[in-house]
């Protein structure tokens, strides 16, 4: 853990050890945020820390499971102890999924996914909101399945549908305290994880995406920077698809 006396505002990014979360953490650090890098995987979290400090910025790691209430409480204590400042930005990004039909999906896998993706988002939000100052922001990372059912992704789809409503209900509750809550729903994004989903992930999803490419973690990080800009100060309770138009496509019998 790196000690700092920096006065930079504090941002927490969950699941920042890889993929989209890592890029969001790196980009926030470049924008002079002091980033708290959370991940369940200590090695990966430290790689993100190294990347941030290597580029001359400051950050700290807190390894922990967002689905574990003790880990979440310890994260907020560690942040306070580390720099005595209250976080101003929370990115709820950590997520897992099980590819299984409803017949095959084990209850334990369902519980792990709901616990990580939805309960984790709730407990992080609850702890953050206790001290977050006016002008703070929460961004939940959702998915196209906030609104659409993805085949054989039962637990994940249910959790992201929950994130949609958690975004809206926490925006209603926290608005009077000056805390905005929004959601970003990425389309098909190039990460190490998605590259393993199919042999031709990029080709398959580029063909289905109106902008004819898959997205990058930087596309998602760009949306985070838009939502935390002062120009977005009247936007709350919203989900923004960062998907190249993918989730605007209706099921249709012919190519167009
Ligand atoms: N990549 C995509 O195409 C895509 C599309 C739609 C939505 N998303 C969403 O974007 C977010 C990031 O996705 P990604 O593709 O970068 O995933 P990823 O699997 O590459 O990264 C997720 C990170 O979360 C960490 N993590 C898992 N469980 C955790 C827990 N309990 N506590 C703390 N950390 C935990 C993992 O170790 C990993 O580093 C997720 O919310 C995902 O649902 C991604």
Tab-separated table of C-alpha atoms and ligand atoms in Angstrom:
chain	number	residue	atom	x	y	z
A	1	UNK	CA	0.000	0.000	0.000
A	2	UNK	CA	1.397	3.376	-1.013
A	3	UNK	CA	1.123	6.246	1.464
A	4	UNK	CA	0.508	9.645	0.000
A	5	UNK	CA	-0.127	13.166	1.229
A	6	UNK	CA	-1.492	14.142	-2.157
A	7	UNK	CA	-4.589	16.350	-2.169
A	8	UNK	CA	-6.023	14.666	-5.237
A	9	UNK	CA	-9.692	13.637	-4.951
A	10	UNK	CA	-10.151	9.946	-4.153
A	11	UNK	CA	-11.782	7.471	-6.541
A	12	UNK	CA	-12.473	3.799	-5.789
A	13	UNK	CA	-12.579	1.344	-8.691
A	14	UNK	CA	-13.703	-2.219	-7.915
A	15	UNK	CA	-12.429	-5.121	-9.999
A	16	UNK	CA	-9.590	-2.897	-11.203
A	17	UNK	CA	-7.039	-5.704	-11.506
A	18	UNK	CA	-7.773	-6.230	-15.191
A	19	UNK	CA	-9.993	-5.539	-18.176
A	20	UNK	CA	-12.216	-2.476	-18.159
A	21	UNK	CA	-11.649	-1.693	-14.456
A	22	UNK	CA	-7.895	-1.496	-14.904
A	23	UNK	CA	-8.237	0.973	-17.768
A	24	UNK	CA	-10.733	3.108	-15.843
A	25	UNK	CA	-8.322	3.195	-12.878
A	26	UNK	CA	-5.385	4.148	-15.100
A	27	UNK	CA	-7.326	6.871	-16.922
A	28	UNK	CA	-8.643	8.372	-13.655
A	29	UNK	CA	-5.080	8.489	-12.313
A	30	UNK	CA	-4.029	10.327	-15.488
A	31	UNK	CA	-6.812	12.817	-14.707
A	32	UNK	CA	-5.155	13.398	-11.286
A	33	UNK	CA	-7.462	11.257	-9.166
A	34	UNK	CA	-5.915	9.301	-6.303
A	35	UNK	CA	-7.197	5.842	-7.202
A	36	UNK	CA	-8.051	3.046	-4.776
A	37	UNK	CA	-7.519	-0.117	-6.808
A	38	UNK	CA	-9.749	-2.902	-5.498
A	39	UNK	CA	-9.684	-6.470	-6.774
A	40	UNK	CA	-10.193	-9.939	-5.345
A	41	UNK	CA	-6.939	-10.931	-7.053
A	42	UNK	CA	-3.977	-9.376	-5.219
A	43	UNK	CA	-1.425	-10.031	-7.955
A	44	UNK	CA	-3.571	-8.354	-10.610
A	45	UNK	CA	-4.445	-5.423	-8.343
A	46	UNK	CA	-0.734	-4.821	-7.740
A	47	UNK	CA	-0.070	-4.890	-11.497
A	48	UNK	CA	-2.573	-2.052	-11.905
A	49	UNK	CA	-0.918	-0.158	-9.042
A	50	UNK	CA	2.480	-0.630	-10.709
A	51	UNK	CA	1.161	0.646	-14.043
A	52	UNK	CA	-0.267	3.746	-12.356
A	53	UNK	CA	2.786	4.541	-10.243
A	54	UNK	CA	5.109	3.801	-13.188
A	55	UNK	CA	3.402	6.607	-15.111
A	56	UNK	CA	4.039	9.015	-12.221
A	57	UNK	CA	0.608	8.954	-10.561
A	58	UNK	CA	-0.551	7.883	-7.110
A	59	UNK	CA	-2.792	5.020	-6.052
A	60	UNK	CA	-3.250	2.395	-3.383
A	61	UNK	CA	-4.398	-1.216	-3.492
A	62	UNK	CA	-7.053	-2.821	-1.367
A	63	UNK	CA	-7.435	-6.521	-2.050
A	64	UNK	CA	-10.858	-7.838	-1.180
A	65	UNK	CA	-14.120	-9.379	-2.273
A	66	UNK	CA	-16.855	-6.818	-2.932
A	67	UNK	CA	-19.367	-9.534	-2.093
A	68	UNK	CA	-17.992	-9.798	1.453
A	69	UNK	CA	-19.319	-7.085	3.805
A	70	UNK	CA	-16.238	-7.285	6.067
A	71	UNK	CA	-13.923	-6.751	3.084
A	72	UNK	CA	-16.004	-3.773	1.986
A	73	UNK	CA	-15.907	-2.217	5.471
A	74	UNK	CA	-12.151	-2.793	5.658
A	75	UNK	CA	-11.679	-1.104	2.271
A	76	UNK	CA	-13.324	2.100	3.489
A	77	UNK	CA	-11.334	2.031	6.765
A	78	UNK	CA	-8.092	1.539	4.836
A	79	UNK	CA	-8.868	4.487	2.560
A	80	UNK	CA	-9.561	6.757	5.516
A	81	UNK	CA	-6.424	5.604	7.314
A	82	UNK	CA	-4.300	5.994	4.200
A	83	UNK	CA	-5.054	9.571	3.337
A	84	UNK	CA	-7.707	10.895	5.693
A	85	UNK	CA	-9.969	11.991	2.865
A	86	UNK	CA	-13.438	10.836	1.894
A	87	UNK	CA	-13.799	9.267	-1.543
A	88	UNK	CA	-15.634	11.400	-4.115
A	89	UNK	CA	-16.048	8.833	-6.878
A	90	UNK	CA	-17.046	5.167	-6.831
A	91	UNK	CA	-16.904	2.913	-9.880
A	92	UNK	CA	-18.741	-0.366	-9.207
A	93	UNK	CA	-17.120	-2.477	-11.908
A	94	UNK	CA	-16.310	-5.921	-10.391
A	95	UNK	CA	-18.419	-8.713	-11.858
A	96	UNK	CA	-18.473	-12.437	-12.545
A	97	UNK	CA	-20.741	-14.631	-14.635
A	98	UNK	CA	-21.633	-18.274	-15.173
A	99	UNK	CA	-22.331	-19.579	-18.670
A	100	UNK	CA	-25.039	-22.157	-17.971
A	101	UNK	CA	-28.639	-22.935	-18.813
A	102	UNK	CA	-31.227	-22.689	-16.048
A	103	UNK	CA	-31.114	-26.498	-15.703
A	104	UNK	CA	-27.348	-26.542	-15.306
A	105	UNK	CA	-26.827	-23.388	-13.226
A	106	UNK	CA	-25.823	-24.353	-9.668
A	107	UNK	CA	-27.396	-22.387	-6.810
A	108	UNK	CA	-23.874	-21.670	-5.481
A	109	UNK	CA	-22.902	-20.057	-8.808
A	110	UNK	CA	-26.120	-18.033	-8.887
A	111	UNK	CA	-25.410	-16.818	-5.338
A	112	UNK	CA	-21.786	-15.931	-6.102
A	113	UNK	CA	-22.800	-13.866	-9.124
A	114	UNK	CA	-25.663	-12.048	-7.409
A	115	UNK	CA	-23.464	-11.471	-4.370
A	116	UNK	CA	-20.545	-10.055	-6.351
A	117	UNK	CA	-22.391	-8.093	-9.018
A	118	UNK	CA	-25.452	-6.828	-7.151
A	119	UNK	CA	-24.944	-7.114	-3.377
A	120	UNK	CA	-21.358	-5.877	-3.831
A	121	UNK	CA	-22.631	-2.850	-5.718
A	122	UNK	CA	-25.184	-2.193	-2.961
A	123	UNK	CA	-22.770	-2.476	-0.009
A	124	UNK	CA	-20.102	-0.394	-1.775
A	125	UNK	CA	-22.755	2.256	-2.504
A	126	UNK	CA	-24.050	2.162	1.081
A	127	UNK	CA	-20.558	2.630	2.592
A	128	UNK	CA	-19.530	5.284	0.058
A	129	UNK	CA	-22.721	7.299	0.632
A	130	UNK	CA	-22.096	7.506	4.401
A	131	UNK	CA	-19.350	10.075	3.928
A	132	UNK	CA	-19.397	11.151	0.262
A	133	UNK	CA	-19.436	14.950	-0.055
A	134	UNK	CA	-21.779	17.016	-2.253
A	135	UNK	CA	-20.718	16.705	-5.886
A	136	UNK	CA	-19.751	13.027	-5.563
A	137	UNK	CA	-20.583	10.449	-8.209
A	138	UNK	CA	-21.237	6.732	-8.393
A	139	UNK	CA	-20.983	4.903	-11.701
A	140	UNK	CA	-22.212	1.327	-11.904
A	141	UNK	CA	-20.930	-0.765	-14.776
A	142	UNK	CA	-23.916	-2.627	-16.175
A	143	UNK	CA	-24.381	-4.401	-19.476
A	144	UNK	CA	-26.762	-4.764	-22.398
A	145	UNK	CA	-28.515	-7.292	-20.207
A	146	UNK	CA	-29.649	-4.498	-17.895
A	147	UNK	CA	-32.549	-4.596	-20.396
A	148	UNK	CA	-32.089	-7.675	-22.606
A	149	UNK	CA	-31.933	-11.348	-21.597
A	150	UNK	CA	-28.667	-12.931	-22.762
A	151	UNK	CA	-28.922	-16.670	-23.521
A	152	UNK	CA	-27.234	-18.968	-20.926
A	153	UNK	CA	-26.264	-15.991	-18.772
A	154	UNK	CA	-29.091	-16.289	-16.251
A	155	UNK	CA	-27.279	-15.167	-13.091
A	156	UNK	CA	-25.436	-12.326	-14.844
A	157	UNK	CA	-28.570	-11.042	-16.630
A	158	UNK	CA	-30.530	-11.060	-13.370
A	159	UNK	CA	-27.729	-9.210	-11.567
A	160	UNK	CA	-27.436	-6.534	-14.260
A	161	UNK	CA	-31.223	-6.075	-14.360
A	162	UNK	CA	-30.882	-5.421	-10.625
A	163	UNK	CA	-28.076	-2.911	-11.263
A	164	UNK	CA	-30.425	-0.964	-13.546
A	165	UNK	CA	-32.938	-0.468	-10.729
A	166	UNK	CA	-30.281	-0.052	-8.024
A	167	UNK	CA	-28.883	2.806	-10.134
A	168	UNK	CA	-32.267	4.500	-10.316
A	169	UNK	CA	-33.276	3.925	-6.695
A	170	UNK	CA	-29.935	5.047	-5.285
A	171	UNK	CA	-30.037	8.120	-7.572
A	172	UNK	CA	-33.423	9.020	-6.053
A	173	UNK	CA	-32.195	8.587	-2.494
A	174	UNK	CA	-28.785	10.177	-2.858
A	175	UNK	CA	-29.767	13.072	-5.146
A	176	UNK	CA	-30.811	15.322	-2.225
A	177	UNK	CA	-27.316	14.806	-0.764
A	178	UNK	CA	-25.711	15.983	-4.014
A	179	UNK	CA	-24.543	12.494	-5.034
A	180	UNK	CA	-25.224	11.453	-8.632
A	181	UNK	CA	-25.609	7.779	-9.593
A	182	UNK	CA	-25.412	6.603	-13.205
A	183	UNK	CA	-24.738	3.391	-15.077
A	184	UNK	CA	-22.634	2.582	-18.129
A	185	UNK	CA	-23.726	-0.447	-20.160
A	186	UNK	CA	-20.839	-1.599	-22.358
A	187	UNK	CA	-21.445	-3.509	-25.582
A	188	UNK	CA	-18.904	-6.043	-26.826
A	189	UNK	CA	-15.570	-4.853	-25.425
A	190	UNK	CA	-12.111	-6.292	-26.113
A	191	UNK	CA	-10.684	-7.667	-22.866
A	192	UNK	CA	-8.640	-10.779	-22.066
A	193	UNK	CA	-11.832	-12.349	-20.724
A	194	UNK	CA	-13.982	-11.730	-23.806
A	195	UNK	CA	-11.160	-12.875	-26.125
A	196	UNK	CA	-11.564	-16.304	-24.538
A	197	UNK	CA	-15.348	-16.424	-25.075
A	198	UNK	CA	-15.107	-17.363	-28.783
A	199	UNK	CA	-12.325	-17.875	-31.317
A	200	UNK	CA	-13.448	-14.875	-33.334
A	201	UNK	CA	-14.931	-12.573	-30.697
A	202	UNK	CA	-13.947	-9.385	-32.514
A	203	UNK	CA	-15.221	-10.475	-35.962
A	204	UNK	CA	-18.468	-11.924	-34.608
A	205	UNK	CA	-19.427	-8.880	-32.579
A	206	UNK	CA	-18.085	-6.276	-35.024
A	207	UNK	CA	-20.458	-7.658	-37.662
A	208	UNK	CA	-23.416	-7.265	-35.282
A	209	UNK	CA	-22.417	-3.784	-34.107
A	210	UNK	CA	-23.685	-0.851	-36.228
A	211	UNK	CA	-20.342	0.990	-35.898
A	212	UNK	CA	-18.706	-2.240	-37.219
A	213	UNK	CA	-16.115	-2.625	-34.507
A	214	UNK	CA	-16.002	-3.897	-30.980
A	215	UNK	CA	-15.298	-1.437	-28.198
A	216	UNK	CA	-12.168	-0.969	-26.138
A	217	UNK	CA	-11.822	-0.463	-22.380
A	218	UNK	CA	-10.840	3.119	-23.261
A	219	UNK	CA	-14.273	3.643	-24.867
A	220	UNK	CA	-15.821	2.760	-21.486
A	221	UNK	CA	-13.308	4.894	-19.563
A	222	UNK	CA	-14.131	7.825	-21.894
A	223	UNK	CA	-17.790	7.509	-20.871
A	224	UNK	CA	-16.762	7.566	-17.200
A	225	UNK	CA	-14.874	10.816	-17.811
A	226	UNK	CA	-17.928	12.289	-19.579
A	227	UNK	CA	-20.223	11.384	-16.683
A	228	UNK	CA	-17.961	12.868	-14.006
A	229	UNK	CA	-17.426	16.100	-15.934
A	230	UNK	CA	-19.135	19.206	-14.507
A	231	UNK	CA	-21.085	19.400	-17.768
A	232	UNK	CA	-22.918	16.222	-16.647
A	233	UNK	CA	-23.858	17.700	-13.272
A	234	UNK	CA	-27.632	17.440	-13.941
A	235	UNK	CA	-27.496	13.820	-15.142
A	236	UNK	CA	-28.429	11.143	-12.623
A	237	UNK	CA	-30.294	7.826	-12.575
A	238	UNK	CA	-29.387	7.147	-16.218
A	239	UNK	CA	-27.878	4.230	-18.087
A	240	UNK	CA	-25.697	5.081	-21.075
A	241	UNK	CA	-25.028	2.304	-23.577
A	242	UNK	CA	-21.411	2.374	-24.768
A	243	UNK	CA	-21.995	-0.210	-27.436
A	244	UNK	CA	-21.505	1.182	-30.952
A	245	UNK	CA	-25.287	0.879	-31.391
A	246	UNK	CA	-25.400	-2.868	-30.642
A	247	UNK	CA	-28.308	-2.790	-28.203
A	248	UNK	CA	-30.408	-0.522	-30.431
A	249	UNK	CA	-30.760	-3.371	-32.938
A	250	UNK	CA	-34.138	-5.115	-32.980
A	251	UNK	CA	-34.439	-8.757	-33.991
A	252	UNK	CA	-35.134	-8.521	-37.741
A	253	UNK	CA	-35.436	-11.175	-40.452
A	254	UNK	CA	-33.014	-9.654	-43.004
A	255	UNK	CA	-29.587	-8.036	-42.865
A	256	UNK	CA	-29.498	-4.289	-43.119
B	1	LIG	N1	-15.984	-6.869	-21.515
B	1	LIG	C1	-17.212	-6.727	-21.997
B	1	LIG	O1	-17.471	-6.954	-23.193
B	1	LIG	C2	-18.321	-6.263	-21.106
B	1	LIG	C3	-19.602	-6.102	-21.677
B	1	LIG	C4	-20.640	-5.668	-20.872
B	1	LIG	C5	-20.416	-5.392	-19.531
B	1	LIG	N2	-19.161	-5.570	-19.000
B	1	LIG	C6	-18.999	-5.249	-17.581
B	1	LIG	O2	-17.804	-4.526	-17.402
B	1	LIG	C7	-17.233	-4.841	-16.128
B	1	LIG	C8	-15.802	-5.328	-16.315
B	1	LIG	O3	-15.795	-6.415	-17.229
B	1	LIG	P1	-14.442	-7.026	-17.790
B	1	LIG	O4	-14.755	-7.600	-19.110
B	1	LIG	O5	-13.342	-6.048	-17.649
B	1	LIG	O6	-14.265	-8.240	-16.761
B	1	LIG	P2	-12.927	-8.953	-16.227
B	1	LIG	O7	-13.373	-10.318	-15.845
B	1	LIG	O8	-11.823	-8.782	-17.203
B	1	LIG	O9	-12.563	-8.104	-14.934
B	1	LIG	C9	-13.325	-8.194	-13.760
B	1	LIG	C10	-12.399	-7.958	-12.593
B	1	LIG	O10	-13.199	-8.074	-11.401
B	1	LIG	C11	-12.455	-8.826	-10.456
B	1	LIG	N3	-13.393	-9.445	-9.512
B	1	LIG	C12	-14.165	-10.546	-9.696
B	1	LIG	N4	-14.868	-10.822	-8.598
B	1	LIG	C13	-14.540	-9.876	-7.683
B	1	LIG	C14	-14.951	-9.635	-6.354
B	1	LIG	N5	-15.835	-10.436	-5.738
B	1	LIG	N6	-14.419	-8.582	-5.699
B	1	LIG	C15	-13.511	-7.764	-6.307
B	1	LIG	N7	-13.093	-7.970	-7.569
B	1	LIG	C16	-13.604	-9.003	-8.257
B	1	LIG	C17	-11.686	-9.837	-11.269
B	1	LIG	O11	-10.581	-10.377	-10.551
B	1	LIG	C18	-11.285	-9.000	-12.484
B	1	LIG	O12	-10.041	-8.356	-12.297
B	1	LIG	C19	-18.156	-5.887	-15.499
B	1	LIG	O13	-19.077	-5.246	-14.669
B	1	LIG	C20	-18.860	-6.484	-16.695
B	1	LIG	O14	-20.106	-7.036	-16.366
B	1	LIG	C21	-18.123	-5.998	-19.751
